[in-house]
CSV table of C-alpha atoms and ligand atoms in Angstrom, one decimal:
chain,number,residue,atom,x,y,z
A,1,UNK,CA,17.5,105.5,2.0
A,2,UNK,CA,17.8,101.7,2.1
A,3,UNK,CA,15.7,100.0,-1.1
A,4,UNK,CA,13.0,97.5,1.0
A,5,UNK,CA,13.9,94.2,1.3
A,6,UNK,CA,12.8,91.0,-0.3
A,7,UNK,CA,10.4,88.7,1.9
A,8,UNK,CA,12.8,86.4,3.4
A,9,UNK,CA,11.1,83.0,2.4
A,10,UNK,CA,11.4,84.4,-1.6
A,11,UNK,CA,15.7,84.3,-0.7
A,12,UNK,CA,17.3,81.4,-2.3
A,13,UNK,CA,20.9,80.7,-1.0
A,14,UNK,CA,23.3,79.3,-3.7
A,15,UNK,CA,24.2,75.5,-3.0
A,16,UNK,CA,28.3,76.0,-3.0
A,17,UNK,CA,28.7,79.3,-1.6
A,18,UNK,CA,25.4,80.2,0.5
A,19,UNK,CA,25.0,83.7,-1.0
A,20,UNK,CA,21.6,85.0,-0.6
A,21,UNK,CA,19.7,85.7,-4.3
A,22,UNK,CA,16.3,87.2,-5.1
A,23,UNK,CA,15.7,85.0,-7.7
A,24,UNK,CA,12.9,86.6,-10.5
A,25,UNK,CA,10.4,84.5,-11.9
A,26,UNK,CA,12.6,82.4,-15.2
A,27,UNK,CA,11.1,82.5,-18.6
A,28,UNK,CA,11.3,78.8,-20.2
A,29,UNK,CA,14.6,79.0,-21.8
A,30,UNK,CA,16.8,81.3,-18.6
A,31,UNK,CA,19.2,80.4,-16.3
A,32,UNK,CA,20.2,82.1,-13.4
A,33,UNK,CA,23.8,81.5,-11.9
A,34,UNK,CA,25.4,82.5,-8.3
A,35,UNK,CA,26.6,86.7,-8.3
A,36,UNK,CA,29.2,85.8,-6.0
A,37,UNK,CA,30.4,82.1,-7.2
A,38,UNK,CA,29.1,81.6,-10.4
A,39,UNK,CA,27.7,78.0,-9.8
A,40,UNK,CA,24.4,77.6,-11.6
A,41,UNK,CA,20.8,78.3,-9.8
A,42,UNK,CA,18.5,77.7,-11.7
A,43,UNK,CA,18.0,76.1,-15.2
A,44,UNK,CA,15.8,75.4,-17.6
A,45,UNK,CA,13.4,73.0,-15.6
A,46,UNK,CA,12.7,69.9,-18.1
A,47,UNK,CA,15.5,70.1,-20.3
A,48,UNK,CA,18.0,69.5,-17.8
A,49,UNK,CA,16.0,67.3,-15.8
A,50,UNK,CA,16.5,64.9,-19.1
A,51,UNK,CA,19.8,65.5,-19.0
A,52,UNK,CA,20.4,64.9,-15.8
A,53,UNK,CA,18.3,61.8,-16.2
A,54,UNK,CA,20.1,60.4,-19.2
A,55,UNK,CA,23.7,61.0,-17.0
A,56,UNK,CA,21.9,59.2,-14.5
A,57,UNK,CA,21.0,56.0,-16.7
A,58,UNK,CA,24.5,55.9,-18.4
A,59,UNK,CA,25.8,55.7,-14.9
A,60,UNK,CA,23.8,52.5,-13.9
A,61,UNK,CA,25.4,51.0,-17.2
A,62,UNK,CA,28.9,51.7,-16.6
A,63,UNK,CA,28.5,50.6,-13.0
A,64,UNK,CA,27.0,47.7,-14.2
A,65,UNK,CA,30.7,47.4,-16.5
A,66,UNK,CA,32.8,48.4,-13.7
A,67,UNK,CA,31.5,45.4,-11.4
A,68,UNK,CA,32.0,43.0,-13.3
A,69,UNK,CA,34.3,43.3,-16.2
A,70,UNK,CA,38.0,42.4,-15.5
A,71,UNK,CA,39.1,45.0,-13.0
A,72,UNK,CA,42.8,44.6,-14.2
A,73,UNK,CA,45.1,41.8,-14.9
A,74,UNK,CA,48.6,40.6,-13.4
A,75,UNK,CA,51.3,39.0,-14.9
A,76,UNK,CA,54.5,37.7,-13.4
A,77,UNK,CA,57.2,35.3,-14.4
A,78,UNK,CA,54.6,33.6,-17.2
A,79,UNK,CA,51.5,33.5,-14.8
A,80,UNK,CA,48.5,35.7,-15.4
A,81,UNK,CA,45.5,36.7,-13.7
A,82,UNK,CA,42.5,38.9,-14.5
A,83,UNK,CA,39.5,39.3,-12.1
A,84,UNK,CA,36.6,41.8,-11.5
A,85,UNK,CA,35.7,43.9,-8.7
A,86,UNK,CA,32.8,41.3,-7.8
A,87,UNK,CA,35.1,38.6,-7.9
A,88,UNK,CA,38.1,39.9,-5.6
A,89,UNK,CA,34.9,41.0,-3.4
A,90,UNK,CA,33.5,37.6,-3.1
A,91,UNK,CA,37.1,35.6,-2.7
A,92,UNK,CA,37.4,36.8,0.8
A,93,UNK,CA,33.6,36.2,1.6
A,94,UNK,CA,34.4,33.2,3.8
A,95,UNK,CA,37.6,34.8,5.5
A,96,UNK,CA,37.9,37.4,8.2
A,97,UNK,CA,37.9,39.7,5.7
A,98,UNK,CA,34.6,39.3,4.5
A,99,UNK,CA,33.1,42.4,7.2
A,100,UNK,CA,35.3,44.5,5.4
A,101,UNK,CA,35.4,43.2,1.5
A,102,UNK,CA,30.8,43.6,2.2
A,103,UNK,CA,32.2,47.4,3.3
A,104,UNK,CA,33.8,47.9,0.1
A,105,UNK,CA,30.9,46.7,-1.6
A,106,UNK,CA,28.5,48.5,-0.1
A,107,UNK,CA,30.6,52.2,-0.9
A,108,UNK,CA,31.7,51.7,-4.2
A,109,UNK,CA,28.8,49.8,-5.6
A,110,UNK,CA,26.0,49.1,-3.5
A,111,UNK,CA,25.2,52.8,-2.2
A,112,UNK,CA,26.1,54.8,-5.8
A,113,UNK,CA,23.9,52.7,-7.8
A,114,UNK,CA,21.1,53.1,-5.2
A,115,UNK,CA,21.7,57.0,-5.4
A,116,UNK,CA,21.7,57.2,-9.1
A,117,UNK,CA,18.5,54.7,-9.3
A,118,UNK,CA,17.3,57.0,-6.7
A,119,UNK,CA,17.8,59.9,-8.9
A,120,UNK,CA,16.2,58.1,-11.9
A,121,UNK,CA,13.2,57.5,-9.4
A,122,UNK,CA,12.8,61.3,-8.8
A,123,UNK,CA,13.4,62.8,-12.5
A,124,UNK,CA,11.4,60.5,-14.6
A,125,UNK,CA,8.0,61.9,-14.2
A,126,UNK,CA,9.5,65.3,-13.9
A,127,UNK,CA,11.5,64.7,-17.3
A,128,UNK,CA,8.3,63.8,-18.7
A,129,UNK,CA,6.4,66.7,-17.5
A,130,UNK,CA,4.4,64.5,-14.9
A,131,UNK,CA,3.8,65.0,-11.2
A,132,UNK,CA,6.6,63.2,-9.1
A,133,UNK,CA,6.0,60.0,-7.8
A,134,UNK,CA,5.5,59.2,-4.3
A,135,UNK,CA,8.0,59.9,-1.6
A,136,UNK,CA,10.1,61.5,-4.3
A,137,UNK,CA,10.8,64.0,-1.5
A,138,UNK,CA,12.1,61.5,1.0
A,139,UNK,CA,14.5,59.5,-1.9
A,140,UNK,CA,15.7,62.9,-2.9
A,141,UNK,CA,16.9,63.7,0.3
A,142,UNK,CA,18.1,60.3,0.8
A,143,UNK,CA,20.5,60.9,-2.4
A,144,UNK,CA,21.4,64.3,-1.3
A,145,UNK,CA,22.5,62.9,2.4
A,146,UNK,CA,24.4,59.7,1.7
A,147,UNK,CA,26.4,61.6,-1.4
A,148,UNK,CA,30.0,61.6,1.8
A,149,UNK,CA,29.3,57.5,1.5
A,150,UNK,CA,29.8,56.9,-2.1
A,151,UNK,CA,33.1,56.3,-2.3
A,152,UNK,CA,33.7,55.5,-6.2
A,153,UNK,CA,36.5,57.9,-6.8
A,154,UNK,CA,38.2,57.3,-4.2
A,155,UNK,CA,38.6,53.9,-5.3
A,156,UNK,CA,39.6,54.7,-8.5
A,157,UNK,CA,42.2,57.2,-6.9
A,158,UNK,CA,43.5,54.5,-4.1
A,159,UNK,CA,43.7,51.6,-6.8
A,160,UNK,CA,46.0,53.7,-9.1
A,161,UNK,CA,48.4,54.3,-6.1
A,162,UNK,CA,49.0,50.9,-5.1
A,163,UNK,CA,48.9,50.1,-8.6
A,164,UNK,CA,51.9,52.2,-8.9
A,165,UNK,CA,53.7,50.5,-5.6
A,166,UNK,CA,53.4,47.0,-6.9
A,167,UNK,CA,54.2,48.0,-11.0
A,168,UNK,CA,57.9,46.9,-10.4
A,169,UNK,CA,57.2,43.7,-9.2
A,170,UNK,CA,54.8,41.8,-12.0
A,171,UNK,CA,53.5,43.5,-15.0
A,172,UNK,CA,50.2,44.8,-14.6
A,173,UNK,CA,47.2,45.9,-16.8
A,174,UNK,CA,44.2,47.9,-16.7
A,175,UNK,CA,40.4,45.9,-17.9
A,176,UNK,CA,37.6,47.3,-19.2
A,177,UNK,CA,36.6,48.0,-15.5
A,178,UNK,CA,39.4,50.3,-14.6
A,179,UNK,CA,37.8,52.6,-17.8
A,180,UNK,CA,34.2,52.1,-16.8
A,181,UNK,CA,35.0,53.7,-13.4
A,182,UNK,CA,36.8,56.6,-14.9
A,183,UNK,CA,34.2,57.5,-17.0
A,184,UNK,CA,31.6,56.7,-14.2
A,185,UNK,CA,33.4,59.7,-12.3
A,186,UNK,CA,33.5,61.8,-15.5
A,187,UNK,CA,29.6,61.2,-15.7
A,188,UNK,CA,28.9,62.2,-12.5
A,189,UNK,CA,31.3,65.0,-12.8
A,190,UNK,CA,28.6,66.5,-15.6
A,191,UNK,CA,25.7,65.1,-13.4
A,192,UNK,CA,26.6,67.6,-10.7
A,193,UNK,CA,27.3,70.0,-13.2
A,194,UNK,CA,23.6,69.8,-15.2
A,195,UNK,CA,21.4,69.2,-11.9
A,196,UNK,CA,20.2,72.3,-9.9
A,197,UNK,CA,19.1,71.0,-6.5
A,198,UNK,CA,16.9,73.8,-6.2
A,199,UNK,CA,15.1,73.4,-8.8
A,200,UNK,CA,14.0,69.5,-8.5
A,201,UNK,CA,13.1,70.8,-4.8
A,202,UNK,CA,11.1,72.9,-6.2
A,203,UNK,CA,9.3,70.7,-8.9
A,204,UNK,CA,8.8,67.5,-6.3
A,205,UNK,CA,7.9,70.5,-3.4
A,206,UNK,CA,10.0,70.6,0.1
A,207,UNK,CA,8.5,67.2,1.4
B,1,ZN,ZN1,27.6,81.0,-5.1
């Protein structure tokens, strides 16, 4: 009556929704995506490492632009001022502040660089059809786990709001900055979009 089941260790549960697949063995150019959800499985293994690892580089540039290009710029009754995230950061180093303004730091531009160089660390020799490197386990995991820190977009999202309490009193303007973080949050947008977890598991084994 009842069709015999699957060994349990060949079940792969889907990374958004948990549904349990039997997943076939994937010619070079198939996908397999979630019954229940949708959400993508499995993809073509080499290909979309690269893309994934190209997301990842174009990341560490904008971040790189985000830092330290002018963030935005006020201007009120004839006096102007532009700075960058690095500078506001480091002009309340030597106050009481500077516990919290290292905090900041370390969320929105410390910890996401490390993950995406972390990222770059685990996909190169996979992108290039090589072996992974050592510990690539361990700094995978590490990216996976420390994903509720980085704190970019949120950022982004809280600037914009007190942006829009202070825009009546002195005439305000975004920097270069303010667009590298939007499309840093579009590019990681598609990162999590291309990258199938279970597949670089796979390719760099469980650790
Ligand atoms: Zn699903």
């Amino acid at each position: 009556m009842n069709a015999p089941l699957p060994p349990i260790e060949d079940l792969v549960a889907c990374p958004h929704c948990d549904a349990l697949h039997h997943l076939p063995s994937l010619g070079e150019n198939e996908r397999a995506f979630c019954a229940r959800c949708g959400s993508l499985m499995v993809a073509p293994r080499a290909r979309s490492f690269l893309q994934v690892l190209s997301l990842a580089f174009s990341a560490m540039i904008l971040m790189a632009a985000a830092v330290f290009f002018p963030f935005l710029s006020i201007s009120s009754h004839g006096f102007g001022h532009a700075s960058s995230v690095f500078e506001v950061a480091m002009a309340f180093s030597d106050s009481w502040y500077a516990p919290l303004s290292l905090a900041v730091l370390m969320v929105i531009v410390a910890l996401p660089a490390l993950r995406f160089a972390g990222l770059i660390y685990t996909l190169w020799p996979l992108a290039n059809g090589r072996p992974p490197w050592r510990h690539a386990a361990f700094v995978f995991r590490m990216v996976e786990e420390s994903q509720p820190w980085s704190m970019a977009e949120i950022f982004v999202i809280g600037t914009a709001v007190a942006l829009v309490k202070i825009g009546g009193l002195a005439s305000i303007s975004f920097g270069p900055a303010f667009w590298a973080f939007c499309c840093l949050i579009i590019v990681n947008v598609l990162k999590n979009a291309y990258m199938s977890k279970s597949a670089i598991w796979e390719a760099i084994g469980k650790g």
